[in-house]
CSV table of C-alpha atoms in Angstrom, one decimal:
chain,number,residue,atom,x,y,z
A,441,UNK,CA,30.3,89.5,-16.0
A,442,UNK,CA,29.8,86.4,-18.1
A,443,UNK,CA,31.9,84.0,-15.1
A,444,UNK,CA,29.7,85.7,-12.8
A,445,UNK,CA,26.6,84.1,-14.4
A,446,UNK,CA,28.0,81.2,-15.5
A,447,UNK,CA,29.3,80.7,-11.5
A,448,UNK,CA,25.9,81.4,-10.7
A,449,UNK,CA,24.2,78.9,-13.0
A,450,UNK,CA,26.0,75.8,-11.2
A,451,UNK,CA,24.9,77.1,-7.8
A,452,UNK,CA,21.3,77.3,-8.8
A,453,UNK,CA,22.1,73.4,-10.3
A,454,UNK,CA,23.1,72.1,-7.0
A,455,UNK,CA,20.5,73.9,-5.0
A,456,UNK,CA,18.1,71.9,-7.4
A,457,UNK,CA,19.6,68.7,-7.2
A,458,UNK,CA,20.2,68.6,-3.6
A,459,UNK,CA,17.8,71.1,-1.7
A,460,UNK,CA,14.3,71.4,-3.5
A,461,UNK,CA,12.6,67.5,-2.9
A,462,UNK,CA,10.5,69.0,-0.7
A,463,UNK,CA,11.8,66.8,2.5
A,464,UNK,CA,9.1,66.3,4.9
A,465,UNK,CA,11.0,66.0,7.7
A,466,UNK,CA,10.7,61.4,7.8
A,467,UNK,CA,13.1,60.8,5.1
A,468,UNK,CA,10.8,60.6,2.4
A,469,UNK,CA,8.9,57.9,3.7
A,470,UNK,CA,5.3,57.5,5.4
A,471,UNK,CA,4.7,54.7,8.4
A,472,UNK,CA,2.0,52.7,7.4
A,473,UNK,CA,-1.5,52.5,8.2
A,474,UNK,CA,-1.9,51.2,11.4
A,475,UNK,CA,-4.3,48.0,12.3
A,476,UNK,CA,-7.9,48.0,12.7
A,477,UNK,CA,-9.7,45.0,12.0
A,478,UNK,CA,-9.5,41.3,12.3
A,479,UNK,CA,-11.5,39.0,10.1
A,480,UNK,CA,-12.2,35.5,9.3
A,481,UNK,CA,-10.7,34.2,5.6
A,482,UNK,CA,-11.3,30.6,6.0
A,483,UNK,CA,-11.7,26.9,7.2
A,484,UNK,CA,-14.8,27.6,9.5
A,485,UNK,CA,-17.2,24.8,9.8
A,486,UNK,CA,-14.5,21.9,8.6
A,487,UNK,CA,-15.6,18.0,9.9
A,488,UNK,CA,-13.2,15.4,10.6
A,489,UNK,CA,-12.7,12.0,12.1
A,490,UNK,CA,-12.1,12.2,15.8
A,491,UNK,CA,-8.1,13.1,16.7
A,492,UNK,CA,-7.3,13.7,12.7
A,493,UNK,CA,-5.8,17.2,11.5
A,494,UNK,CA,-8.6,19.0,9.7
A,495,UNK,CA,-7.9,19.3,6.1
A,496,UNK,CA,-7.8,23.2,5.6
A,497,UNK,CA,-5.7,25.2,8.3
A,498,UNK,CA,-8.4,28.2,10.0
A,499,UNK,CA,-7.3,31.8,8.1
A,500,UNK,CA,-7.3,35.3,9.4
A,501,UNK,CA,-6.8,38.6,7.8
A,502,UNK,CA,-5.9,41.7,9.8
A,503,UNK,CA,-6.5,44.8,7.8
A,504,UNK,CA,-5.7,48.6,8.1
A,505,UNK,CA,-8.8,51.7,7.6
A,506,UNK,CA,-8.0,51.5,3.9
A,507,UNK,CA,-8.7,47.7,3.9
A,508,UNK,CA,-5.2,46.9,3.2
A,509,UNK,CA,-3.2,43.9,4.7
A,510,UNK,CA,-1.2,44.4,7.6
A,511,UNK,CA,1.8,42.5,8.1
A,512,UNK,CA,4.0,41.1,11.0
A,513,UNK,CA,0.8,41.5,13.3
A,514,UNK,CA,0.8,38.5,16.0
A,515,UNK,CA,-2.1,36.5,16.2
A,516,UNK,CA,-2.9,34.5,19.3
A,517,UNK,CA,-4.9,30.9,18.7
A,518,UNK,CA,-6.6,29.5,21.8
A,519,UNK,CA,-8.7,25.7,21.8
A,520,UNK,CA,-11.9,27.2,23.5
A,521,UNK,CA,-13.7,23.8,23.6
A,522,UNK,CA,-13.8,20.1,21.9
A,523,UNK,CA,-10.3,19.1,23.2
A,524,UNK,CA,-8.7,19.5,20.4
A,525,UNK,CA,-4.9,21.1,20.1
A,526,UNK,CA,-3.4,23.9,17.5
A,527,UNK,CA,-0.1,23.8,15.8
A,528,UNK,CA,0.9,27.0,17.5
A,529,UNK,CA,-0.6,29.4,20.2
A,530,UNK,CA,0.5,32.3,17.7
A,531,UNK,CA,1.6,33.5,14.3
A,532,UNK,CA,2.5,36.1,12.7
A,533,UNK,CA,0.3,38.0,9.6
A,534,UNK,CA,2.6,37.6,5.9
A,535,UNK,CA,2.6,40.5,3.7
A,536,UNK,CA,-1.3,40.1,2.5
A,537,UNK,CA,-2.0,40.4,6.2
A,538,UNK,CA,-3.0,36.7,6.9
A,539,UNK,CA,-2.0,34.1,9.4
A,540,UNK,CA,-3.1,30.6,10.0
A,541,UNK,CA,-2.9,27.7,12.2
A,542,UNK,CA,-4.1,24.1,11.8
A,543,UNK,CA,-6.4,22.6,13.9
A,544,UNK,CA,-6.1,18.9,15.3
A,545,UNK,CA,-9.7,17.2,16.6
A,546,UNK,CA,-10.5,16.2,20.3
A,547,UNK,CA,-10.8,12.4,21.0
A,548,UNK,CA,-14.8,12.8,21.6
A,549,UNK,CA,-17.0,13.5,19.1
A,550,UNK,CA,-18.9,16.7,18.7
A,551,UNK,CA,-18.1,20.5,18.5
A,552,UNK,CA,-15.0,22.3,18.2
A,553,UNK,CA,-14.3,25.5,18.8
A,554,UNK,CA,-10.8,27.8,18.8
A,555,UNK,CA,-10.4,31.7,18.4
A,556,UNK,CA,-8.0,34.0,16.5
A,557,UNK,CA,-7.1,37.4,18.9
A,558,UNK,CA,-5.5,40.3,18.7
A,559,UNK,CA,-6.2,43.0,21.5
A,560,UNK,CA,-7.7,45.8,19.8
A,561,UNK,CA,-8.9,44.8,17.0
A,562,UNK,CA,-12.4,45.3,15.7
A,563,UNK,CA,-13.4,41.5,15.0
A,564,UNK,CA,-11.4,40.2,17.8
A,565,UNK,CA,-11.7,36.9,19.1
A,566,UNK,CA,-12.6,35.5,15.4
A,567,UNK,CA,-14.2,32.2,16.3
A,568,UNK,CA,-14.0,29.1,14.6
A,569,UNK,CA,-16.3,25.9,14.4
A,570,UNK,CA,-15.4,22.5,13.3
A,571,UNK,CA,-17.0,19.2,14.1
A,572,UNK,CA,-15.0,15.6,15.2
A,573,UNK,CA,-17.1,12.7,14.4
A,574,UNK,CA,-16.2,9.4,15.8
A,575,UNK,CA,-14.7,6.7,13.4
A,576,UNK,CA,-16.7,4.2,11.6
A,577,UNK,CA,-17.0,0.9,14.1
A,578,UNK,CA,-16.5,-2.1,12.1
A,579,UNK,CA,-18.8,-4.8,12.0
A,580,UNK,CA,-19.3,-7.2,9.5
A,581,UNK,CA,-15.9,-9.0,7.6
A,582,UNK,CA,-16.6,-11.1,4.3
A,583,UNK,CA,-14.4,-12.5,1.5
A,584,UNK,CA,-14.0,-10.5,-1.5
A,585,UNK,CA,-12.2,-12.6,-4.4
A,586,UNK,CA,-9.2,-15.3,-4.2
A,587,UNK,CA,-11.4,-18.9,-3.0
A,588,UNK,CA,-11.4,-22.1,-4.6
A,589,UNK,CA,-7.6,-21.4,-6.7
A,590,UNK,CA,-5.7,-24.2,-7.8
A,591,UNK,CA,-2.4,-24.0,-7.9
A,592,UNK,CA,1.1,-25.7,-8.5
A,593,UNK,CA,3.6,-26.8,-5.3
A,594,UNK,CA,6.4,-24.0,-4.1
A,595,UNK,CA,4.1,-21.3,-6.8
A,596,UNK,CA,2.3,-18.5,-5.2
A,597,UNK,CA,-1.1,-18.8,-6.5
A,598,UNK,CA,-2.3,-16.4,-9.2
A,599,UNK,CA,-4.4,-14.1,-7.2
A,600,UNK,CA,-4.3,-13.1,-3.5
A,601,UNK,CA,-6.9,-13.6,-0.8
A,602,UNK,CA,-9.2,-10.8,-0.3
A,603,UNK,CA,-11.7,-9.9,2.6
A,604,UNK,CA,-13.4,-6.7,3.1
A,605,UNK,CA,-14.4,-5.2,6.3
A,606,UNK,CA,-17.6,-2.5,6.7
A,607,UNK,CA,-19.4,-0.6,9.0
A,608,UNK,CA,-22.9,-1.3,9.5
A,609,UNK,CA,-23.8,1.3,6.9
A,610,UNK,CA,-21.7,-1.1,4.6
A,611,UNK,CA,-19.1,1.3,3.8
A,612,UNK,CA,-15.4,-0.2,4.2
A,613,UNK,CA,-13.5,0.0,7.5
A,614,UNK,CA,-10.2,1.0,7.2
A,615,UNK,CA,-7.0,0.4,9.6
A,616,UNK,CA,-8.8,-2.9,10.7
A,617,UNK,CA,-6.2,-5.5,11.1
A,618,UNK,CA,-6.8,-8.8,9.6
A,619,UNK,CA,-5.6,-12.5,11.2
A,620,UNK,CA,-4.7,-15.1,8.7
A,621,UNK,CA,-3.6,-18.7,9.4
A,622,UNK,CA,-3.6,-21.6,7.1
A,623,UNK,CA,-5.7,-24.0,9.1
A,624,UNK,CA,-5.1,-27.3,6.8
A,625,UNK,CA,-3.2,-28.6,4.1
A,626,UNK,CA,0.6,-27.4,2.9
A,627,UNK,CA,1.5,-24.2,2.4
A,628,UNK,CA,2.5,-20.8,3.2
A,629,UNK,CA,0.7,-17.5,3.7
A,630,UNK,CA,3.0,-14.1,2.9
A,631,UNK,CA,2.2,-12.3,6.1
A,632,UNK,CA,0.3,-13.0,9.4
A,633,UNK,CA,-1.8,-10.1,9.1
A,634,UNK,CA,-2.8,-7.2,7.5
A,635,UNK,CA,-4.3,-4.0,7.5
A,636,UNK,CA,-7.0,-3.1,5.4
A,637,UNK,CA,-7.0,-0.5,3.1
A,638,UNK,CA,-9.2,2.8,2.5
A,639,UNK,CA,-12.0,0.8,0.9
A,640,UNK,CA,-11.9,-1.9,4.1
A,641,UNK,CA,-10.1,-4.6,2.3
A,642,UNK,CA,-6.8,-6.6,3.0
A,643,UNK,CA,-5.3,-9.2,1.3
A,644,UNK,CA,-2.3,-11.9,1.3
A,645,UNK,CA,-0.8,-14.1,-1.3
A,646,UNK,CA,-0.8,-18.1,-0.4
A,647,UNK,CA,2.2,-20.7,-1.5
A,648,UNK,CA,1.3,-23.9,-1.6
A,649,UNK,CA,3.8,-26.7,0.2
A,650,UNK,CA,5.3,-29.7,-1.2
A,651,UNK,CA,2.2,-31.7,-1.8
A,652,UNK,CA,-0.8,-31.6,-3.8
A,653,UNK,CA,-4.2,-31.9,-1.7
A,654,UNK,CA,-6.3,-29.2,-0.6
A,655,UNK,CA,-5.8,-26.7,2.2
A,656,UNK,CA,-7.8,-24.4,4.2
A,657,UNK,CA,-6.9,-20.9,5.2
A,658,UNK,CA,-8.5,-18.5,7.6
A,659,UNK,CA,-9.4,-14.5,7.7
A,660,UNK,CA,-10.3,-13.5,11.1
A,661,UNK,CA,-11.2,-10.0,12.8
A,662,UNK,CA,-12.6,-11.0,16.6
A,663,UNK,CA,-16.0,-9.7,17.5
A,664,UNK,CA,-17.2,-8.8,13.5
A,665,UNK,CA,-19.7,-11.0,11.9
A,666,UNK,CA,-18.9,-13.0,9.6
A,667,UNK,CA,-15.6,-13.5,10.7
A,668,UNK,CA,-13.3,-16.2,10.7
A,669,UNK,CA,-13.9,-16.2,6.7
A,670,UNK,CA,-12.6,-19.2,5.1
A,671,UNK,CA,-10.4,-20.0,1.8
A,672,UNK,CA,-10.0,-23.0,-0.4
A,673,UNK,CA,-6.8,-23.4,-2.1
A,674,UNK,CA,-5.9,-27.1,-3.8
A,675,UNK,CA,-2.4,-28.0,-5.2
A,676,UNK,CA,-3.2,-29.8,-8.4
A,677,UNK,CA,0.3,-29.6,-9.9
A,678,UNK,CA,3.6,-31.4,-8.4
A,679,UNK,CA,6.3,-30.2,-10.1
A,680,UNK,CA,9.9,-32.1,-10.1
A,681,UNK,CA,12.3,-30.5,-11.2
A,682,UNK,CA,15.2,-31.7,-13.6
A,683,UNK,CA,18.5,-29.9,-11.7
A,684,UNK,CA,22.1,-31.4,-11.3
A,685,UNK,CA,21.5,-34.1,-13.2
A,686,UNK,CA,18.4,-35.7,-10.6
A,687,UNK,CA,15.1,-35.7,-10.5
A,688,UNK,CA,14.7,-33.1,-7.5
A,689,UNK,CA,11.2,-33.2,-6.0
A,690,UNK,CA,9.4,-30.2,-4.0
A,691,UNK,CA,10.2,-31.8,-0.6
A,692,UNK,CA,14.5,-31.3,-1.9
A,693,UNK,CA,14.6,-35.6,-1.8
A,694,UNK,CA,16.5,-36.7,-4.8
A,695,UNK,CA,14.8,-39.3,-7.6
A,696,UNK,CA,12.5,-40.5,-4.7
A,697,UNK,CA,8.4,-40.7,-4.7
A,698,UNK,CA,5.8,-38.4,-4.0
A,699,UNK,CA,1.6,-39.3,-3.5
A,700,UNK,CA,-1.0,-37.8,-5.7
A,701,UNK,CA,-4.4,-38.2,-6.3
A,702,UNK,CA,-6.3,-39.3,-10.2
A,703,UNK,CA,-6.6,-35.8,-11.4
A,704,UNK,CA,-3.3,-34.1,-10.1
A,705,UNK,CA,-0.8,-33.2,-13.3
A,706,UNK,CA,2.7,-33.9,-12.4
A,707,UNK,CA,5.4,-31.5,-14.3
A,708,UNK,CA,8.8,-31.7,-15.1
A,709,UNK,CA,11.2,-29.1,-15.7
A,710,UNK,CA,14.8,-28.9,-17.0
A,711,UNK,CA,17.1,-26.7,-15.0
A,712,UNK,CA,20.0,-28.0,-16.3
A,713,UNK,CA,21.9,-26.8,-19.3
A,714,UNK,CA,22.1,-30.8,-20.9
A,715,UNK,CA,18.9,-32.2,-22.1
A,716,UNK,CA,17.0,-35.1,-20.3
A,717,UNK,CA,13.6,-36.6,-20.5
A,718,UNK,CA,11.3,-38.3,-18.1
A,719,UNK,CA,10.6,-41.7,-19.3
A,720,UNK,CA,8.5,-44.1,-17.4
A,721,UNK,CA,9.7,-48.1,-17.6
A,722,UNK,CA,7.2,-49.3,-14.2
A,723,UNK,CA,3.6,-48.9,-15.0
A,724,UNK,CA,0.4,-49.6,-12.8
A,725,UNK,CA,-2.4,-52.5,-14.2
A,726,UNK,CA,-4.2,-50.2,-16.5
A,727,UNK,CA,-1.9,-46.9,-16.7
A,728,UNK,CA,-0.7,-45.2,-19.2
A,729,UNK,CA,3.5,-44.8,-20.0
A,730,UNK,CA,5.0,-41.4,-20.7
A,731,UNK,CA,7.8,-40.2,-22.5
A,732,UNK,CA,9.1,-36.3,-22.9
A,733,UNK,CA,11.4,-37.1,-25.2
A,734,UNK,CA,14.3,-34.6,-25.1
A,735,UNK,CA,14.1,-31.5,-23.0
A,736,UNK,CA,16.1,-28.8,-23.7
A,737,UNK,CA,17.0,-26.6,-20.8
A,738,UNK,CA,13.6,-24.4,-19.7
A,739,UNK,CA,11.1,-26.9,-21.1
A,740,UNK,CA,8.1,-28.8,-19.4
A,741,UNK,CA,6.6,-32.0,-19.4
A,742,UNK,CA,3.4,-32.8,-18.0
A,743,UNK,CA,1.6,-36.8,-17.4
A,744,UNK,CA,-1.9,-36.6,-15.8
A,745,UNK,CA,-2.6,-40.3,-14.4
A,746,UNK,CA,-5.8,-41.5,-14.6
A,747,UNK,CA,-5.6,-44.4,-12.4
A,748,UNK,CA,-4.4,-45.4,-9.1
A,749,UNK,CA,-1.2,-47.3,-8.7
A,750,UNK,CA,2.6,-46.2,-8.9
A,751,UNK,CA,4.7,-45.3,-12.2
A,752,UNK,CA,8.3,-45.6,-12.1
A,753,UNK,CA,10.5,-43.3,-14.5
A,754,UNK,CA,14.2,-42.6,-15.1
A,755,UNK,CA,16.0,-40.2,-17.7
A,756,UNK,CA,17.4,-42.2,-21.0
A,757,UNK,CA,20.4,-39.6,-21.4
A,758,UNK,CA,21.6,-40.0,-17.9
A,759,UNK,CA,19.9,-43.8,-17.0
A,760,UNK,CA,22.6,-44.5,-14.4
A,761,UNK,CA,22.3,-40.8,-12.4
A,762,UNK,CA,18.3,-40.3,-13.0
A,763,UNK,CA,16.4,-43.8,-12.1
A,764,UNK,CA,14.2,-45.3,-9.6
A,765,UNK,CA,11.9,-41.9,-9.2
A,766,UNK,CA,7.9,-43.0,-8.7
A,767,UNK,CA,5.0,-41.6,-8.6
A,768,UNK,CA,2.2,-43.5,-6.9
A,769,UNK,CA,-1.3,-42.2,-7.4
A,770,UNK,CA,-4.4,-42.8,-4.8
């Protein structure tokens, strides 16, 4: 008697474990609710410059009864006026029931319109707005900051040249590309052109050649006002360098001459690892002599003449090798 109900104990167990969930005939499991509703989440009534991306894709939300995001729904996106174009004619809803597409502007300004659909919805076509307005139109260029720098030969100058270009509001133009030439004088210009930047300006940096003197450089955009804009850059400082045991000046000529004019500074540098100096022995009626004494390697020297006429110099530690060099002044 006691196996009996012992025997019948581990039936009842399995009958429990295995047959009384209450199976409902689906495995357990409900399907969910189905879709009802389509509604707009956001990016409705976005403005933008005429053929840009707008800035916040246009949202949807598909919902069930209950309110609750329905996923892997297809939404169909349609352009349904302004010209513009859509980063996909469909996507599919994510797990919080939304899907989105981004919306690119027609070429004309005004209204643009697209729709979110999906047959059968309450809500569907969701419509969105967005306006294109056409780009700022340039009108005016003017100089910013960078005139009337003086400078040293083969040195970029300190600070660029900048011009600004605006709109006839006075706001700055950007993407306007900017001509520059050097219209007199010696020197170079880093780049031919450039393009100005979100606040309308461009810039480039100027080198002056191998002479002092002034030079003129332009900034030009055709058709603005204002434009070509002009720069003043003047070379007050020649500077000869001390290098392989020779007076090397800007122009690569070897203890020659160069031309200044009364104010210019002339400067002399020692690249080489031995000392030298720069020693003038020829002086003009009424000009002053100059003498570095010893440079070590890295120093400077400057002489500012203060009269016309031409100086001659040579190096006392290397007399032979560094003699006959001049500098005449006008």
């Amino acid at each position: 008697m006691k196996r009996q109900t012992a025997i019948a104990g581990v039936l009842l167990s399995v009958l429990l474990a295995t047959g009384c969930g209450g199976d409902d005939g689906d495995g357990g499991t409900n399907p969910p609710p189905p879709a009802t509703t389509i509604g707009e989440v956001s990016g409705n009534g976005q403005s933008g410059a005429t053929g840009a991306v707008l800035a916040a894709p246009f949202v949807v939300r598909v919902t069930n009864a209950q309110g609750g995001g329905v996923s892997g729904v297809s939404v169909s996106w349609a352009v349904t006026g302004g010209g513009g174009s859509l980063s996909a004619a469909s996507t599919p809803t994510n797990s919080q029931g939304q899907a989105s597409v981004s919306l690119t502007l027609g070429a004309a300004a005004g209204p643009n319109t697209a729709t979110a659909t999906v047959t059968g919805l309450t809500g569907s076509p969701v419509t969105f707005t967005a306006t294109a307005t056409a780009p700022p139109t340039p009108a005016t260029l003017a100089l910013v900051s960078g005139d009337s720098q003086n400078g040293k030969t083969l040195e970029a100058l300190s600070s660029p040249f900048v011009v600004r270009v605006t709109d006839d509001q006075g706001a700055g133009v950007a993407g306007v590309t900017v001509t520059w030439a050097v219209m007199a004088g010696d020197g170079t210009l880093s780049a031919s052109s450039s393009s100005t930047n979100a606040q309308g300006d461009a810039s480039v940096t100027f080198t002056p050649g191998t002479t002092t003197g002034e030079s003129m450089i332009s900034a030009s955009v055709a058709g603005l006002a204002g434009s070509p804009v002009m720069f003043t850059a003047r070379t007050t400082v020649l500077v000869i360098e001390m290098s392989g045991i020779a007076f090397v000046y800007p122009d690569g000529s070897i203890n020659s001459g160069a031309t200044v004019a009364v104010g210019d500074t002339i400067e002399w540098v020692n690249r080489d690892a031995v000392q030298h100096t720069a020693t003038s022995n020829v002086e003009p009626a009424g000009g002053a002599s100059f003498d570095s004494g010893l440079m070590p390697q890295g120093t400077t020297f400057r002489f500012a003449p203060a009269v016309p006429g031409t100086w001659e110099y040579f190096c006392e530690v290397h007399p032979v090798l560094m003699q006959g060099a001049t500098i005449t002044v006008q």
